Amino acid sequence: MASPLFGSDPMRMPVGALCRRTGVIEAEASLQRAADLMSELGTSLLPVCDGETLVGVIDEASLLRALGDGALPTDHLLRFIAEKHPTIQANALGVEAMRLMHDTGHTILVVLSAEGAPIGVMSPSNLGRVPVIQHRPKMIGGMATPHGVYLTNGSIGAGVGPFSLMLTGVVMFSALIIATIAMSYVADLAPLKLQPLITNGGATILFLIALRISPIAGIHGAEHKVVHAVERGEPLELEAVKRMPRLHPRCGTNLAVGAMIFLG
């Protein structure tokens, strides 16, 4: 599971850990290069540097002003940069960044290293999340067991061990056998033509009811919520996972029930 780097309160974390790492653009660059780089990085602001020294920023407002003044894409961007943009040190706390944004009216701050070189930008959205160390697969599968959840991406597994997986198979097989035996006694009381339907269909229904009222059903729902959270990039915290849907479109149980209905 992913874990926070510095606790769980962004306001008390250094902005160097919270900020979004972004590129810089050289002071000699053209407006075309600035527009291309902003589009490529998905950012609305780029620090402009002469070597490693910050000389200003170029943002969407700068580009709009350049277009309004009739500038050409090949024109030097230094004519249109904002030189007095607020900056903040990487070791400052999130609450200090929030206060600086409020006082200056700027929603994007340039984050500087101890040496004064820009390392990223800080915006209000960075204060609404806790950065985590994580490597999440795009798609995972899982299984609910009496002892908890097993998850895998096909090559790496996590959660309960092999014994729990084996126990799940034993429990489900035993429940199906018991349901089949119980319904065979019921079928003996019915007309001969209905006995196969009662034995097979009734055993399936009784088996599903047994699974639904067993503790595995709750664990199965929890497994779906965790899989949703992992695949959606949500934080793996209880409050976030609880909001996830209980059903998952790749649920093997749903596929199995659908197959049984089709065969029936």
PDB file of C-alpha atoms in Angstrom:
ATOM      1  CA  MET A   1       0.000   0.000   0.000  1.00  0.00           C
ATOM      2  CA  ALA A   2       1.202   3.513  -0.740  1.00  0.00           C
ATOM      3  CA  SER A   3       2.230   5.580   2.265  1.00  0.00           C
ATOM      4  CA  PRO A   4       2.521   9.338   2.804  1.00  0.00           C
ATOM      5  CA  LEU A   5       5.981  10.844   2.654  1.00  0.00           C
ATOM      6  CA  PHE A   6       5.620  13.298   5.541  1.00  0.00           C
ATOM      7  CA  GLY A   7       2.389  12.437   7.335  1.00  0.00           C
ATOM      8  CA  SER A   8      -1.103  13.247   6.179  1.00  0.00           C
ATOM      9  CA  ASP A   9      -1.497  17.059   6.458  1.00  0.00           C
ATOM     10  CA  PRO A  10      -0.251  18.947   3.351  1.00  0.00           C
ATOM     11  CA  MET A  11      -0.316  22.215   5.281  1.00  0.00           C
ATOM     12  CA  ARG A  12       2.527  20.921   7.447  1.00  0.00           C
ATOM     13  CA  MET A  13       4.544  19.429   4.628  1.00  0.00           C
ATOM     14  CA  PRO A  14       7.401  21.149   2.745  1.00  0.00           C
ATOM     15  CA  VAL A  15       6.334  22.543  -0.594  1.00  0.00           C
ATOM     16  CA  GLY A  16       9.306  20.803  -2.193  1.00  0.00           C
ATOM     17  CA  ALA A  17       7.458  17.518  -1.589  1.00  0.00           C
ATOM     18  CA  LEU A  18       4.068  18.910  -2.623  1.00  0.00           C
ATOM     19  CA  CYS A  19       4.923  20.900  -5.750  1.00  0.00           C
ATOM     20  CA  ARG A  20       4.509  19.701  -9.311  1.00  0.00           C
ATOM     21  CA  ARG A  21       7.854  19.207 -10.998  1.00  0.00           C
ATOM     22  CA  THR A  22       7.993  21.154 -14.210  1.00  0.00           C
ATOM     23  CA  GLY A  23      10.538  22.164 -16.778  1.00  0.00           C
ATOM     24  CA  VAL A  24      12.152  25.552 -17.233  1.00  0.00           C
ATOM     25  CA  ILE A  25      12.703  27.489 -20.415  1.00  0.00           C
ATOM     26  CA  GLU A  26      15.882  29.286 -21.438  1.00  0.00           C
ATOM     27  CA  ALA A  27      15.906  33.073 -21.561  1.00  0.00           C
ATOM     28  CA  GLU A  28      16.977  32.937 -25.227  1.00  0.00           C
ATOM     29  CA  ALA A  29      13.884  30.966 -26.307  1.00  0.00           C
ATOM     30  CA  SER A  30      11.123  32.137 -28.635  1.00  0.00           C
ATOM     31  CA  LEU A  31       7.407  32.492 -27.938  1.00  0.00           C
ATOM     32  CA  GLN A  32       6.811  29.437 -30.144  1.00  0.00           C
ATOM     33  CA  ARG A  33       9.143  27.346 -27.986  1.00  0.00           C
ATOM     34  CA  ALA A  34       7.379  28.543 -24.820  1.00  0.00           C
ATOM     35  CA  ALA A  35       3.940  27.690 -26.203  1.00  0.00           C
ATOM     36  CA  ASP A  36       5.119  24.255 -27.366  1.00  0.00           C
ATOM     37  CA  LEU A  37       6.732  23.441 -24.015  1.00  0.00           C
ATOM     38  CA  MET A  38       3.706  24.591 -22.008  1.00  0.00           C
ATOM     39  CA  SER A  39       1.447  22.421 -24.155  1.00  0.00           C
ATOM     40  CA  GLU A  40       3.810  19.452 -23.923  1.00  0.00           C
ATOM     41  CA  LEU A  41       4.128  19.652 -20.111  1.00  0.00           C
ATOM     42  CA  GLY A  42       0.471  20.513 -19.510  1.00  0.00           C
ATOM     43  CA  THR A  43       1.318  23.597 -17.459  1.00  0.00           C
ATOM     44  CA  SER A  44       0.091  27.172 -17.590  1.00  0.00           C
ATOM     45  CA  LEU A  45       3.350  28.679 -16.305  1.00  0.00           C
ATOM     46  CA  LEU A  46       7.044  28.139 -16.991  1.00  0.00           C
ATOM     47  CA  PRO A  47       9.987  29.567 -15.047  1.00  0.00           C
ATOM     48  CA  VAL A  48      12.382  31.435 -17.354  1.00  0.00           C
ATOM     49  CA  CYS A  49      16.058  30.934 -16.503  1.00  0.00           C
ATOM     50  CA  ASP A  50      19.354  32.477 -17.556  1.00  0.00           C
ATOM     51  CA  GLY A  51      21.592  29.517 -16.796  1.00  0.00           C
ATOM     52  CA  GLU A  52      20.293  28.449 -13.377  1.00  0.00           C
ATOM     53  CA  THR A  53      19.148  31.938 -12.373  1.00  0.00           C
ATOM     54  CA  LEU A  54      15.435  32.681 -12.417  1.00  0.00           C
ATOM     55  CA  VAL A  55      14.720  35.858 -14.393  1.00  0.00           C
ATOM     56  CA  GLY A  56      10.914  35.649 -14.538  1.00  0.00           C
ATOM     57  CA  VAL A  57       8.042  33.499 -15.715  1.00  0.00           C
ATOM     58  CA  ILE A  58       6.014  33.161 -18.868  1.00  0.00           C
ATOM     59  CA  ASP A  59       2.382  32.122 -18.530  1.00  0.00           C
ATOM     60  CA  GLU A  60      -0.861  32.110 -20.474  1.00  0.00           C
ATOM     61  CA  ALA A  61      -1.412  35.800 -19.720  1.00  0.00           C
ATOM     62  CA  SER A  62       2.045  36.576 -21.143  1.00  0.00           C
ATOM     63  CA  LEU A  63       1.224  34.705 -24.345  1.00  0.00           C
ATOM     64  CA  LEU A  64      -2.134  36.476 -24.603  1.00  0.00           C
ATOM     65  CA  ARG A  65      -0.419  39.837 -24.201  1.00  0.00           C
ATOM     66  CA  ALA A  66       2.109  38.906 -26.881  1.00  0.00           C
ATOM     67  CA  LEU A  67      -0.664  37.924 -29.301  1.00  0.00           C
ATOM     68  CA  GLY A  68      -2.490  41.168 -28.560  1.00  0.00           C
ATOM     69  CA  ASP A  69       0.644  43.154 -29.324  1.00  0.00           C
ATOM     70  CA  GLY A  70       1.010  41.441 -32.698  1.00  0.00           C
ATOM     71  CA  ALA A  71       4.114  39.458 -31.753  1.00  0.00           C
ATOM     72  CA  LEU A  72       5.371  36.729 -34.068  1.00  0.00           C
ATOM     73  CA  PRO A  73       5.973  33.150 -32.877  1.00  0.00           C
ATOM     74  CA  THR A  74       9.711  33.636 -33.475  1.00  0.00           C
ATOM     75  CA  ASP A  75       9.924  36.752 -31.252  1.00  0.00           C
ATOM     76  CA  HIS A  76      12.074  36.691 -28.136  1.00  0.00           C
ATOM     77  CA  LEU A  77       9.988  35.724 -25.078  1.00  0.00           C
ATOM     78  CA  LEU A  78      11.940  38.045 -22.722  1.00  0.00           C
ATOM     79  CA  ARG A  79       9.869  40.965 -24.021  1.00  0.00           C
ATOM     80  CA  PHE A  80       6.755  39.458 -22.473  1.00  0.00           C
ATOM     81  CA  ILE A  81       7.820  37.670 -19.290  1.00  0.00           C
ATOM     82  CA  ALA A  82       6.609  38.637 -15.831  1.00  0.00           C
ATOM     83  CA  GLU A  83       9.729  39.480 -13.827  1.00  0.00           C
ATOM     84  CA  LYS A  84       8.137  39.943 -10.398  1.00  0.00           C
ATOM     85  CA  HIS A  85       6.395  36.625  -9.926  1.00  0.00           C
ATOM     86  CA  PRO A  86       6.253  35.319  -6.327  1.00  0.00           C
ATOM     87  CA  THR A  87       8.562  32.469  -5.356  1.00  0.00           C
ATOM     88  CA  ILE A  88       8.802  30.214  -2.327  1.00  0.00           C
ATOM     89  CA  GLN A  89      11.598  28.072  -0.915  1.00  0.00           C
ATOM     90  CA  ALA A  90      11.270  24.297  -1.165  1.00  0.00           C
ATOM     91  CA  ASN A  91      11.600  23.903   2.623  1.00  0.00           C
ATOM     92  CA  ALA A  92       8.660  26.231   3.341  1.00  0.00           C
ATOM     93  CA  LEU A  93       5.478  24.607   4.605  1.00  0.00           C
ATOM     94  CA  GLY A  94       2.207  24.243   2.745  1.00  0.00           C
ATOM     95  CA  VAL A  95       0.504  26.737   5.052  1.00  0.00           C
ATOM     96  CA  GLU A  96       3.114  29.351   4.101  1.00  0.00           C
ATOM     97  CA  ALA A  97       2.421  28.740   0.419  1.00  0.00           C
ATOM     98  CA  MET A  98      -1.305  29.178   1.020  1.00  0.00           C
ATOM     99  CA  ARG A  99      -0.690  32.439   2.891  1.00  0.00           C
ATOM    100  CA  LEU A 100       1.574  33.733   0.103  1.00  0.00           C
ATOM    101  CA  MET A 101      -1.025  32.896  -2.560  1.00  0.00           C
ATOM    102  CA  HIS A 102      -3.680  34.728  -0.543  1.00  0.00           C
ATOM    103  CA  ASP A 103      -1.511  37.798   0.059  1.00  0.00           C
ATOM    104  CA  THR A 104      -0.243  38.159  -3.516  1.00  0.00           C
ATOM    105  CA  GLY A 105      -3.339  37.025  -5.399  1.00  0.00           C
ATOM    106  CA  HIS A 106      -1.219  34.562  -7.419  1.00  0.00           C
ATOM    107  CA  THR A 107      -2.439  30.968  -7.516  1.00  0.00           C
ATOM    108  CA  ILE A 108       0.841  29.581  -8.890  1.00  0.00           C
ATOM    109  CA  LEU A 109       4.156  29.982  -7.078  1.00  0.00           C
ATOM    110  CA  VAL A 110       7.621  29.095  -8.365  1.00  0.00           C
ATOM    111  CA  VAL A 111       9.368  26.730  -5.942  1.00  0.00           C
ATOM    112  CA  LEU A 112      13.109  27.315  -5.513  1.00  0.00           C
ATOM    113  CA  SER A 113      15.815  25.003  -4.254  1.00  0.00           C
ATOM    114  CA  ALA A 114      18.272  26.065  -1.560  1.00  0.00           C
ATOM    115  CA  GLU A 115      20.578  27.243  -4.363  1.00  0.00           C
ATOM    116  CA  GLY A 116      17.820  29.409  -5.868  1.00  0.00           C
ATOM    117  CA  ALA A 117      17.129  27.268  -8.928  1.00  0.00           C
ATOM    118  CA  PRO A 118      13.463  26.608  -9.817  1.00  0.00           C
ATOM    119  CA  ILE A 119      12.423  22.998  -9.209  1.00  0.00           C
ATOM    120  CA  GLY A 120       8.662  23.174  -9.765  1.00  0.00           C
ATOM    121  CA  VAL A 121       5.457  25.121  -9.343  1.00  0.00           C
ATOM    122  CA  MET A 122       2.987  25.194  -6.467  1.00  0.00           C
ATOM    123  CA  SER A 123      -0.776  25.710  -6.877  1.00  0.00           C
ATOM    124  CA  PRO A 124      -3.826  25.283  -4.601  1.00  0.00           C
ATOM    125  CA  SER A 125      -4.502  21.819  -6.046  1.00  0.00           C
ATOM    126  CA  ASN A 126      -1.152  20.678  -4.627  1.00  0.00           C
ATOM    127  CA  LEU A 127      -2.424  21.558  -1.152  1.00  0.00           C
ATOM    128  CA  GLY A 128      -5.429  19.265  -1.549  1.00  0.00           C
ATOM    129  CA  ARG A 129      -3.504  16.030  -1.871  1.00  0.00           C
ATOM    130  CA  VAL A 130      -0.889  14.027   0.003  1.00  0.00           C
ATOM    131  CA  PRO A 131       1.965  12.870  -2.221  1.00  0.00           C
ATOM    132  CA  VAL A 132       2.609   9.148  -1.985  1.00  0.00           C
ATOM    133  CA  ILE A 133       5.239   6.704  -3.054  1.00  0.00           C
ATOM    134  CA  GLN A 134       3.386   4.256  -5.235  1.00  0.00           C
ATOM    135  CA  HIS A 135       3.626   2.043  -8.269  1.00  0.00           C
ATOM    136  CA  ARG A 136       0.111   1.099  -9.245  1.00  0.00           C
ATOM    137  CA  PRO A 137      -0.868  -1.311 -12.010  1.00  0.00           C
ATOM    138  CA  LYS A 138      -3.555  -0.172 -14.437  1.00  0.00           C
ATOM    139  CA  MET A 139      -5.548  -3.345 -13.911  1.00  0.00           C
ATOM    140  CA  ILE A 140      -5.592  -5.897 -11.093  1.00  0.00           C
ATOM    141  CA  GLY A 141      -7.602  -8.945 -10.110  1.00  0.00           C
ATOM    142  CA  GLY A 142      -8.479 -10.279  -6.701  1.00  0.00           C
ATOM    143  CA  MET A 143     -10.234 -12.890  -4.632  1.00  0.00           C
ATOM    144  CA  ALA A 144     -12.072 -12.713  -1.333  1.00  0.00           C
ATOM    145  CA  THR A 145     -11.078 -15.383   1.187  1.00  0.00           C
ATOM    146  CA  PRO A 146     -12.146 -16.138   4.764  1.00  0.00           C
ATOM    147  CA  HIS A 147      -8.921 -14.501   5.957  1.00  0.00           C
ATOM    148  CA  GLY A 148      -9.002 -11.366   3.792  1.00  0.00           C
ATOM    149  CA  VAL A 149      -8.325 -10.238   0.241  1.00  0.00           C
ATOM    150  CA  TYR A 150      -5.793 -11.477  -2.288  1.00  0.00           C
ATOM    151  CA  LEU A 151      -4.791  -9.074  -5.086  1.00  0.00           C
ATOM    152  CA  THR A 152      -2.579  -9.612  -8.126  1.00  0.00           C
ATOM    153  CA  ASN A 153      -1.603  -7.911 -11.368  1.00  0.00           C
ATOM    154  CA  GLY A 154      -0.762 -11.239 -12.965  1.00  0.00           C
ATOM    155  CA  SER A 155       2.869 -11.359 -11.894  1.00  0.00           C
ATOM    156  CA  ILE A 156       2.948  -9.925  -8.375  1.00  0.00           C
ATOM    157  CA  GLY A 157       0.508 -10.916  -5.638  1.00  0.00           C
ATOM    158  CA  ALA A 158      -0.270  -9.329  -2.290  1.00  0.00           C
ATOM    159  CA  GLY A 159      -2.564  -9.948   0.647  1.00  0.00           C
ATOM    160  CA  VAL A 160      -3.397 -13.353   2.071  1.00  0.00           C
ATOM    161  CA  GLY A 161      -1.271 -16.398   1.280  1.00  0.00           C
ATOM    162  CA  PRO A 162      -1.757 -19.662  -0.625  1.00  0.00           C
ATOM    163  CA  PHE A 163      -3.415 -21.393   2.330  1.00  0.00           C
ATOM    164  CA  SER A 164      -6.274 -18.868   2.313  1.00  0.00           C
ATOM    165  CA  LEU A 165      -6.741 -19.287  -1.437  1.00  0.00           C
ATOM    166  CA  MET A 166      -6.905 -23.068  -1.002  1.00  0.00           C
ATOM    167  CA  LEU A 167      -9.324 -22.695   1.918  1.00  0.00           C
ATOM    168  CA  THR A 168     -11.622 -20.536  -0.230  1.00  0.00           C
ATOM    169  CA  GLY A 169     -11.817 -23.300  -2.823  1.00  0.00           C
ATOM    170  CA  VAL A 170     -12.541 -25.886  -0.126  1.00  0.00           C
ATOM    171  CA  VAL A 171     -15.294 -23.738   1.424  1.00  0.00           C
ATOM    172  CA  MET A 172     -16.999 -23.024  -1.911  1.00  0.00           C
ATOM    173  CA  PHE A 173     -16.772 -26.638  -3.089  1.00  0.00           C
ATOM    174  CA  SER A 174     -18.127 -27.894   0.249  1.00  0.00           C
ATOM    175  CA  ALA A 175     -21.009 -25.417   0.114  1.00  0.00           C
ATOM    176  CA  LEU A 176     -21.909 -26.564  -3.403  1.00  0.00           C
ATOM    177  CA  ILE A 177     -21.811 -30.256  -2.403  1.00  0.00           C
ATOM    178  CA  ILE A 178     -23.963 -29.644   0.687  1.00  0.00           C
ATOM    179  CA  ALA A 179     -26.455 -27.598  -1.385  1.00  0.00           C
ATOM    180  CA  THR A 180     -26.632 -30.343  -4.020  1.00  0.00           C
ATOM    181  CA  ILE A 181     -27.213 -33.091  -1.434  1.00  0.00           C
ATOM    182  CA  ALA A 182     -29.860 -31.035   0.364  1.00  0.00           C
ATOM    183  CA  MET A 183     -31.763 -30.286  -2.847  1.00  0.00           C
ATOM    184  CA  SER A 184     -31.597 -33.942  -3.962  1.00  0.00           C
ATOM    185  CA  TYR A 185     -33.673 -34.861  -0.910  1.00  0.00           C
ATOM    186  CA  VAL A 186     -36.156 -32.119  -1.790  1.00  0.00           C
ATOM    187  CA  ALA A 187     -36.290 -33.326  -5.407  1.00  0.00           C
ATOM    188  CA  ASP A 188     -37.311 -36.816  -4.287  1.00  0.00           C
ATOM    189  CA  LEU A 189     -40.640 -35.317  -3.175  1.00  0.00           C
ATOM    190  CA  ALA A 190     -41.347 -33.798  -6.598  1.00  0.00           C
ATOM    191  CA  PRO A 191     -42.542 -35.379  -9.865  1.00  0.00           C
ATOM    192  CA  LEU A 192     -39.860 -37.233 -11.784  1.00  0.00           C
ATOM    193  CA  LYS A 193     -39.714 -34.692 -14.649  1.00  0.00           C
ATOM    194  CA  LEU A 194     -38.973 -31.815 -12.224  1.00  0.00           C
ATOM    195  CA  GLN A 195     -36.320 -33.600 -10.201  1.00  0.00           C
ATOM    196  CA  PRO A 196     -33.279 -32.600 -12.375  1.00  0.00           C
ATOM    197  CA  LEU A 197     -34.417 -28.949 -12.405  1.00  0.00           C
ATOM    198  CA  ILE A 198     -34.936 -28.865  -8.660  1.00  0.00           C
ATOM    199  CA  THR A 199     -31.634 -30.629  -7.945  1.00  0.00           C
ATOM    200  CA  ASN A 200     -29.474 -28.497 -10.227  1.00  0.00           C
ATOM    201  CA  GLY A 201     -31.308 -25.160 -10.139  1.00  0.00           C
ATOM    202  CA  GLY A 202     -32.157 -25.394  -6.459  1.00  0.00           C
ATOM    203  CA  ALA A 203     -28.587 -26.338  -5.550  1.00  0.00           C
ATOM    204  CA  THR A 204     -27.268 -23.324  -7.460  1.00  0.00           C
ATOM    205  CA  ILE A 205     -29.706 -20.945  -5.735  1.00  0.00           C
ATOM    206  CA  LEU A 206     -28.985 -22.443  -2.316  1.00  0.00           C
ATOM    207  CA  PHE A 207     -25.237 -22.209  -2.986  1.00  0.00           C
ATOM    208  CA  LEU A 208     -25.503 -18.514  -3.934  1.00  0.00           C
ATOM    209  CA  ILE A 209     -27.612 -17.779  -0.857  1.00  0.00           C
ATOM    210  CA  ALA A 210     -25.026 -19.493   1.342  1.00  0.00           C
ATOM    211  CA  LEU A 211     -22.263 -17.382  -0.188  1.00  0.00           C
ATOM    212  CA  ARG A 212     -24.315 -14.197   0.159  1.00  0.00           C
ATOM    213  CA  ILE A 213     -24.875 -14.637   3.907  1.00  0.00           C
ATOM    214  CA  SER A 214     -21.321 -15.807   4.594  1.00  0.00           C
ATOM    215  CA  PRO A 215     -18.556 -13.434   5.769  1.00  0.00           C
ATOM    216  CA  ILE A 216     -16.876 -13.879   2.371  1.00  0.00           C
ATOM    217  CA  ALA A 217     -19.600 -11.725   0.780  1.00  0.00           C
ATOM    218  CA  GLY A 218     -18.543  -8.689   2.809  1.00  0.00           C
ATOM    219  CA  ILE A 219     -14.884  -9.339   2.057  1.00  0.00           C
ATOM    220  CA  HIS A 220     -15.817  -9.726  -1.627  1.00  0.00           C
ATOM    221  CA  GLY A 221     -17.381  -6.261  -1.590  1.00  0.00           C
ATOM    222  CA  ALA A 222     -14.299  -4.848   0.138  1.00  0.00           C
ATOM    223  CA  GLU A 223     -12.119  -6.445  -2.529  1.00  0.00           C
ATOM    224  CA  HIS A 224     -14.102  -4.661  -5.269  1.00  0.00           C
ATOM    225  CA  LYS A 225     -13.764  -1.317  -3.484  1.00  0.00           C
ATOM    226  CA  VAL A 226     -10.000  -1.716  -3.105  1.00  0.00           C
ATOM    227  CA  VAL A 227      -9.588  -2.732  -6.759  1.00  0.00           C
ATOM    228  CA  HIS A 228     -11.600   0.326  -7.838  1.00  0.00           C
ATOM    229  CA  ALA A 229      -9.458   2.586  -5.644  1.00  0.00           C
ATOM    230  CA  VAL A 230      -6.184   1.166  -6.984  1.00  0.00           C
ATOM    231  CA  GLU A 231      -7.251   1.368 -10.631  1.00  0.00           C
ATOM    232  CA  ARG A 232      -8.644   4.907 -10.254  1.00  0.00           C
ATOM    233  CA  GLY A 233      -5.534   6.215  -8.493  1.00  0.00           C
ATOM    234  CA  GLU A 234      -7.426   7.031  -5.291  1.00  0.00           C
ATOM    235  CA  PRO A 235      -5.540   7.156  -1.983  1.00  0.00           C
ATOM    236  CA  LEU A 236      -5.691   3.789  -0.240  1.00  0.00           C
ATOM    237  CA  GLU A 237      -7.205   5.251   2.907  1.00  0.00           C
ATOM    238  CA  LEU A 238     -10.349   3.904   4.565  1.00  0.00           C
ATOM    239  CA  GLU A 239     -12.562   6.941   3.889  1.00  0.00           C
ATOM    240  CA  ALA A 240     -11.633   7.049   0.200  1.00  0.00           C
ATOM    241  CA  VAL A 241     -11.977   3.284  -0.330  1.00  0.00           C
ATOM    242  CA  LYS A 242     -15.397   3.227   1.388  1.00  0.00           C
ATOM    243  CA  ARG A 243     -16.757   5.610  -1.275  1.00  0.00           C
ATOM    244  CA  MET A 244     -15.882   3.243  -4.125  1.00  0.00           C
ATOM    245  CA  PRO A 245     -18.627   1.153  -5.830  1.00  0.00           C
ATOM    246  CA  ARG A 246     -19.319  -2.261  -4.311  1.00  0.00           C
ATOM    247  CA  LEU A 247     -19.706  -3.892  -7.738  1.00  0.00           C
ATOM    248  CA  HIS A 248     -16.909  -4.286 -10.277  1.00  0.00           C
ATOM    249  CA  PRO A 249     -17.482  -4.927 -13.995  1.00  0.00           C
ATOM    250  CA  ARG A 250     -14.775  -7.628 -14.115  1.00  0.00           C
ATOM    251  CA  CYS A 251     -16.163  -9.557 -11.136  1.00  0.00           C
ATOM    252  CA  GLY A 252     -15.686 -13.282 -11.716  1.00  0.00           C
ATOM    253  CA  THR A 253     -18.807 -14.092  -9.697  1.00  0.00           C
ATOM    254  CA  ASN A 254     -20.971 -11.994 -12.016  1.00  0.00           C
ATOM    255  CA  LEU A 255     -19.448 -13.744 -15.027  1.00  0.00           C
ATOM    256  CA  ALA A 256     -20.054 -17.160 -13.454  1.00  0.00           C
ATOM    257  CA  VAL A 257     -23.684 -16.339 -12.618  1.00  0.00           C
ATOM    258  CA  GLY A 258     -24.225 -15.001 -16.125  1.00  0.00           C
ATOM    259  CA  ALA A 259     -22.772 -18.204 -17.587  1.00  0.00           C
ATOM    260  CA  MET A 260     -25.035 -20.333 -15.390  1.00  0.00           C
ATOM    261  CA  ILE A 261     -28.111 -18.349 -16.426  1.00  0.00           C
ATOM    262  CA  PHE A 262     -27.111 -18.705 -20.095  1.00  0.00           C
ATOM    263  CA  LEU A 263     -26.537 -22.455 -19.762  1.00  0.00           C
ATOM    264  CA  GLY A 264     -29.782 -22.815 -17.824  1.00  0.00           C
TER     265      GLY A 264
END
